[in-house]
Amino acid sequence: MNIKELNATAKAMVDGHKGLLAADESTGTCKKRLDSVGVEATETNRRDYRELLFSAKGLGQYISGVILYDETLRQKAKDGTPMGALLKRAGVLPGIKLDAGAKPLAGSPDETVTEGLDGLAQRVEEYVGMGARFAKWRAVIKIGAGIPTPYCLETNAHALARYARICQEGGLVPIVEPEVLMDGDHGIERCDAVTTDTLRIVFDALYRQGVAFEGIILKPNMVISAKACPKQASVDEVADRTIACFRRMVPAAVPGIMFLSGGQSEVDATRHLNAMNAKFPNAPWKLSFSYGRALQDSALKTWRGQAANVAQAQSVLLLRARMNSEACHGAYRGEAA
Ligand code: 13P
């Protein structure tokens, strides 16, 4: 593996107050999103939607890379330009979702393990040939009565580490994404404890499997109250606890931490990221975003499948991208700014 090159790519992903646009929804998840605005989930509509996002003028000012689903990387824009070339033109790196989704964990039916390791080295080789520079694998950790179990954490961490090592050997920067879900009604303390445990086990597995920390990006959840928790932690508390947790568990050699939004509102996701960067400007890692819903929600609702709404939807996307870019250096001053 070429650690220098991996490190340079990882640094480029978090450089210049930029973040990632996660547009790698699987066909099933994409259908859910399109259904929500009354658009039929055809291959053409998926293409049109992604083309809208990627061709927003100026996207590369705020976005360093886009995570793609396999179908999208193989598609062409309406004028015949391959989607990867569209991104390249915008100065944006293409990345690829490599996992095959979270499947029921044998023997622990309320938990999942992420699949997709079979034939992974060959797939990495193919995607590198298609221009991909980084990859993503998402492990899902659910909080509930008696879960997560150590079995679930160990199994997911082992798969994440295998994926990461295979990516690095093949020349892709692995985004390591252990997502502790915010579903439920638990308080922020529980999220803190589970996130700490998860990261401890994930970094142990990465180390034991010889993954170079200099050549990964971590994509974690924030330490946050569950959605249905009656007591929602303040923005300051989310920032303080998240950074304290990472200081304990994330090696300083990791170049960047790029958060998922995980179901937070667009504005909450921006405010939380901003608070972390404003309060901890000397954190050992760059703190940025890799948002899906928190970048796309308003743009999707604005578009609603209508060609006449494309320009407006693009400006809505750019606004969110700019707000989050400001949050990458603690310079977000609210929505009106
Ligand atoms: P959200 O920001 O919508 O959580 O999506 C990010 C992502 O890529 C999840 O894997």
XYZ file of C-alpha atoms and ligand atoms in Angstrom:
347
model
C 0.000 0.000 0.000
C 1.138 3.544 -0.731
C 0.500 5.339 2.558
C 1.778 8.679 1.254
C -0.700 8.708 -1.598
C -3.591 7.556 0.599
C -2.725 10.251 3.118
C -2.644 12.918 0.392
C -6.098 11.885 -0.862
C -7.550 11.778 2.668
C -6.147 15.250 3.343
C -7.575 16.564 0.074
C -11.008 15.330 1.150
C -10.980 17.594 4.232
C -8.930 20.455 2.836
C -10.182 24.023 2.295
C -13.193 23.797 4.602
C -14.791 21.310 2.244
C -16.858 18.224 2.919
C -18.508 15.318 1.142
C -21.915 14.979 -0.426
C -23.224 11.493 0.352
C -25.370 10.608 -2.682
C -24.837 6.862 -2.471
C -28.357 5.859 -1.502
C -28.978 2.290 -2.601
C -31.817 1.763 -5.075
C -34.198 0.958 -2.176
C -33.260 4.011 -0.104
C -33.348 6.247 -3.169
C -36.883 5.003 -3.876
C -37.915 6.057 -0.373
C -36.486 9.541 -0.935
C -38.091 9.938 -4.375
C -41.417 8.533 -3.130
C -41.447 11.221 -0.428
C -41.722 13.921 -3.112
C -43.993 11.988 -5.448
C -41.352 11.071 -8.032
C -41.351 7.598 -9.528
C -38.115 5.720 -8.767
C -37.028 4.899 -12.313
C -33.413 4.645 -13.417
C -33.846 7.838 -15.442
C -35.320 9.786 -12.531
C -32.492 8.636 -10.260
C -30.037 9.795 -12.921
C -31.793 13.141 -13.386
C -31.782 13.785 -9.657
C -28.100 12.956 -9.249
C -27.245 14.994 -12.321
C -29.050 17.959 -10.778
C -26.898 17.634 -7.658
C -23.562 17.159 -9.425
C -24.021 19.895 -11.990
C -24.849 22.635 -9.482
C -22.478 25.430 -10.499
C -19.825 26.089 -7.881
C -20.335 22.819 -5.985
C -16.562 22.268 -5.916
C -16.113 25.385 -3.803
C -17.661 23.604 -0.824
C -17.625 19.917 -1.719
C -14.397 17.923 -2.137
C -15.996 14.608 -3.039
C -19.232 12.776 -3.695
C -20.018 9.230 -2.558
C -21.737 7.375 -5.383
C -23.784 4.230 -5.688
C -22.603 1.711 -8.296
C -25.455 2.511 -10.682
C -24.617 6.227 -10.716
C -20.926 5.736 -11.471
C -21.971 3.742 -14.545
C -24.544 6.300 -15.729
C -24.194 9.144 -18.193
C -25.696 12.605 -17.863
C -28.377 13.641 -20.378
C -25.744 15.035 -22.747
C -23.784 11.765 -22.646
C -21.067 12.879 -20.196
C -20.236 10.064 -17.764
C -21.235 11.049 -14.218
C -17.628 10.628 -13.018
C -16.468 13.097 -15.684
C -19.168 15.540 -14.605
C -17.711 15.495 -11.098
C -14.146 15.773 -12.341
C -15.105 18.865 -14.319
C -16.449 20.383 -11.098
C -13.199 19.593 -9.268
C -14.911 16.978 -7.114
C -13.469 13.521 -6.325
C -15.703 10.495 -6.968
C -16.059 7.895 -4.228
C -17.972 4.624 -4.165
C -20.197 2.851 -1.654
C -18.714 -0.633 -1.327
C -20.866 -2.287 1.288
C -23.857 -4.393 0.321
C -25.990 -3.155 3.189
C -26.765 -4.107 6.782
C -28.257 -7.616 7.061
C -29.726 -9.467 10.078
C -26.967 -10.670 12.400
C -27.171 -14.444 12.845
C -28.244 -15.244 16.395
C -29.088 -11.664 17.356
C -32.146 -10.793 15.273
C -32.477 -7.189 16.440
C -28.993 -6.346 15.239
C -27.288 -6.205 11.865
C -23.931 -6.898 10.308
C -22.827 -5.192 7.126
C -22.072 -7.491 4.215
C -20.064 -7.110 1.019
C -16.596 -8.593 1.576
C -16.813 -11.335 -1.056
C -14.871 -10.388 -4.177
C -14.082 -6.996 -2.693
C -10.484 -6.774 -3.952
C -11.680 -7.271 -7.548
C -14.409 -4.662 -7.124
C -11.884 -2.188 -5.712
C -9.696 -2.753 -8.753
C -12.615 -2.119 -11.091
C -13.677 1.085 -9.328
C -10.115 2.408 -9.278
C -10.114 1.842 -13.030
C -13.321 3.882 -13.243
C -11.694 6.806 -11.409
C -12.884 6.296 -7.824
C -10.501 7.686 -5.186
C -12.202 6.681 -1.971
C -14.852 4.297 -0.703
C -17.450 3.925 2.020
C -18.631 1.077 4.231
C -21.346 1.697 6.804
C -21.810 -0.443 9.912
C -25.051 0.111 11.804
C -25.192 -0.024 15.596
C -28.605 0.133 17.214
C -29.170 1.170 20.832
C -31.972 -0.605 22.701
C -32.679 -2.958 25.607
C -29.604 -5.205 25.841
C -28.120 -3.942 22.576
C -25.637 -3.383 21.111
C -24.073 -6.670 22.127
C -20.275 -7.087 22.157
C -20.874 -9.745 19.458
C -22.446 -7.151 17.148
C -19.702 -4.594 17.784
C -16.899 -7.118 17.223
C -18.437 -8.575 14.080
C -19.042 -5.204 12.462
C -15.607 -3.906 13.460
C -13.919 -6.965 11.965
C -15.721 -6.461 8.642
C -14.985 -2.720 8.631
C -11.293 -3.416 9.177
C -11.176 -6.061 6.442
C -12.850 -3.651 4.034
C -10.449 -0.851 5.021
C -7.344 -2.970 4.526
C -8.537 -4.250 1.153
C -9.271 -0.669 0.022
C -5.860 0.572 1.083
C -4.077 -2.293 -0.661
C -6.037 -1.458 -3.815
C -5.440 2.304 -3.671
C -8.743 3.654 -2.308
C -9.054 5.705 0.879
C -11.587 3.864 3.030
C -14.234 5.897 4.791
C -14.801 3.930 7.979
C -18.394 4.502 9.050
C -19.612 2.983 12.300
C -23.005 4.641 12.754
C -24.596 4.526 16.177
C -28.221 5.284 15.307
C -30.158 8.108 16.949
C -33.393 6.072 16.887
C -35.006 5.504 20.279
C -35.450 7.588 23.415
C -32.107 7.174 25.169
C -30.229 10.155 26.544
C -26.947 11.583 25.310
C -25.015 9.723 28.048
C -26.021 6.389 26.540
C -25.007 7.514 23.071
C -21.689 8.662 24.536
C -21.026 5.281 26.184
C -21.996 3.255 23.106
C -20.056 5.492 20.697
C -16.979 5.252 22.926
C -17.213 1.471 23.018
C -17.834 1.242 19.276
C -14.843 3.401 18.376
C -12.589 1.534 20.797
C -13.448 -1.782 19.170
C -13.296 -0.411 15.613
C -9.841 1.145 16.050
C -8.576 -1.999 17.743
C -9.709 -4.061 14.739
C -8.220 -1.554 12.282
C -4.899 -1.697 14.120
C -4.834 -5.468 14.350
C -5.517 -5.798 10.635
C -2.724 -3.400 9.702
C -4.818 -0.496 8.438
C -2.805 2.751 8.132
C -4.619 5.360 10.208
C -2.979 8.105 8.089
C -4.915 6.839 5.088
C -8.485 6.583 6.365
C -11.371 8.974 6.936
C -13.630 8.319 9.923
C -17.336 8.934 9.352
C -19.022 8.717 12.736
C -22.247 9.810 14.335
C -22.135 12.757 16.686
C -22.685 12.106 20.384
C -26.280 13.245 20.601
C -29.644 12.597 22.314
C -31.900 10.052 20.617
C -34.689 11.460 18.460
C -37.459 10.593 20.927
C -35.536 11.518 24.076
C -37.599 14.048 26.046
C -34.436 15.904 27.088
C -32.529 17.103 24.038
C -28.917 18.054 24.739
C -27.809 21.561 23.819
C -25.568 22.328 20.843
C -22.687 22.985 23.264
C -23.136 19.675 25.024
C -23.193 17.763 21.730
C -19.964 19.487 20.685
C -18.233 18.973 24.047
C -19.180 15.319 24.432
C -18.430 14.425 20.825
C -14.923 15.875 20.946
C -14.215 14.424 24.408
C -15.274 10.991 23.170
C -13.081 11.219 20.061
C -10.097 12.480 22.059
C -10.324 9.275 24.045
C -10.783 6.931 21.103
C -9.618 8.328 17.741
C -5.852 8.341 17.062
C -4.411 11.741 16.116
C -2.924 10.174 12.961
C -6.403 10.047 11.376
C -6.475 13.045 8.990
C -10.177 13.731 9.041
C -13.468 13.074 10.760
C -16.396 13.651 8.400
C -19.707 13.314 10.190
C -22.879 11.689 8.941
C -26.078 13.606 9.674
C -28.052 10.531 10.683
C -31.526 12.076 10.716
C -30.673 15.437 12.294
C -32.371 18.417 10.697
C -30.300 20.319 8.164
C -29.791 23.248 10.519
C -28.954 21.089 13.570
C -26.306 19.231 11.595
C -24.725 22.544 10.595
C -24.917 24.068 14.082
C -23.348 21.032 15.732
C -20.438 20.905 13.293
C -19.925 24.635 13.652
C -19.834 24.451 17.449
C -17.175 21.734 17.368
C -14.927 23.744 15.074
C -15.553 27.013 16.941
C -14.838 25.482 20.359
C -12.018 23.132 19.381
C -10.008 24.797 16.623
C -6.923 22.828 17.656
C -8.444 19.354 17.531
C -5.922 16.862 16.101
C -8.141 15.944 13.131
C -10.001 18.097 10.609
C -13.710 18.076 11.467
C -15.980 18.169 8.451
C -19.174 16.730 7.001
C -20.244 13.847 4.812
C -23.949 14.522 4.843
C -26.685 12.841 2.867
C -30.057 14.005 4.088
C -28.729 17.204 5.737
C -27.454 18.383 2.343
C -30.207 17.024 0.139
C -33.546 17.282 1.960
C -34.536 20.811 0.921
C -33.096 20.440 -2.566
C -35.139 17.278 -3.129
C -38.320 18.931 -1.859
C -37.682 21.916 -4.114
C -37.109 19.754 -7.184
C -40.105 17.399 -6.947
C -39.175 15.891 -10.282
C -39.896 19.078 -12.241
C -37.345 20.280 -14.783
C -38.541 23.837 -14.129
C -37.350 23.557 -10.512
C -33.809 22.352 -11.226
C -32.077 25.732 -10.934
C -33.857 26.556 -7.678
C -33.086 23.114 -6.220
C -29.422 23.573 -7.127
C -29.246 26.911 -5.355
C -30.837 25.324 -2.267
C -28.172 22.591 -2.330
C -25.398 25.160 -2.736
C -26.698 27.167 0.195
C -26.518 24.109 2.488
C -23.091 23.207 1.144
C -21.861 26.736 1.856
C -23.337 26.781 5.368
C -21.615 23.501 6.188
C -18.365 24.713 4.674
C -18.558 27.714 7.000
C -19.200 25.324 9.875
C -15.923 23.568 9.005
C -14.079 26.561 10.427
C -16.542 27.773 13.021
C -17.667 30.639 10.771
C -21.374 29.747 10.452
C -23.418 32.741 11.573
C -26.922 31.368 11.036
C -29.144 30.905 8.047
C -29.609 34.577 7.180
C -25.882 35.307 6.973
P -26.982 10.909 6.330
O -26.144 12.176 6.425
O -28.327 11.148 5.713
O -27.008 10.154 7.605
O -26.261 9.989 5.257
C -24.914 9.863 5.289
C -24.525 8.520 4.866
O -23.769 8.364 3.930
C -25.034 7.366 5.606
O -24.306 6.230 5.268
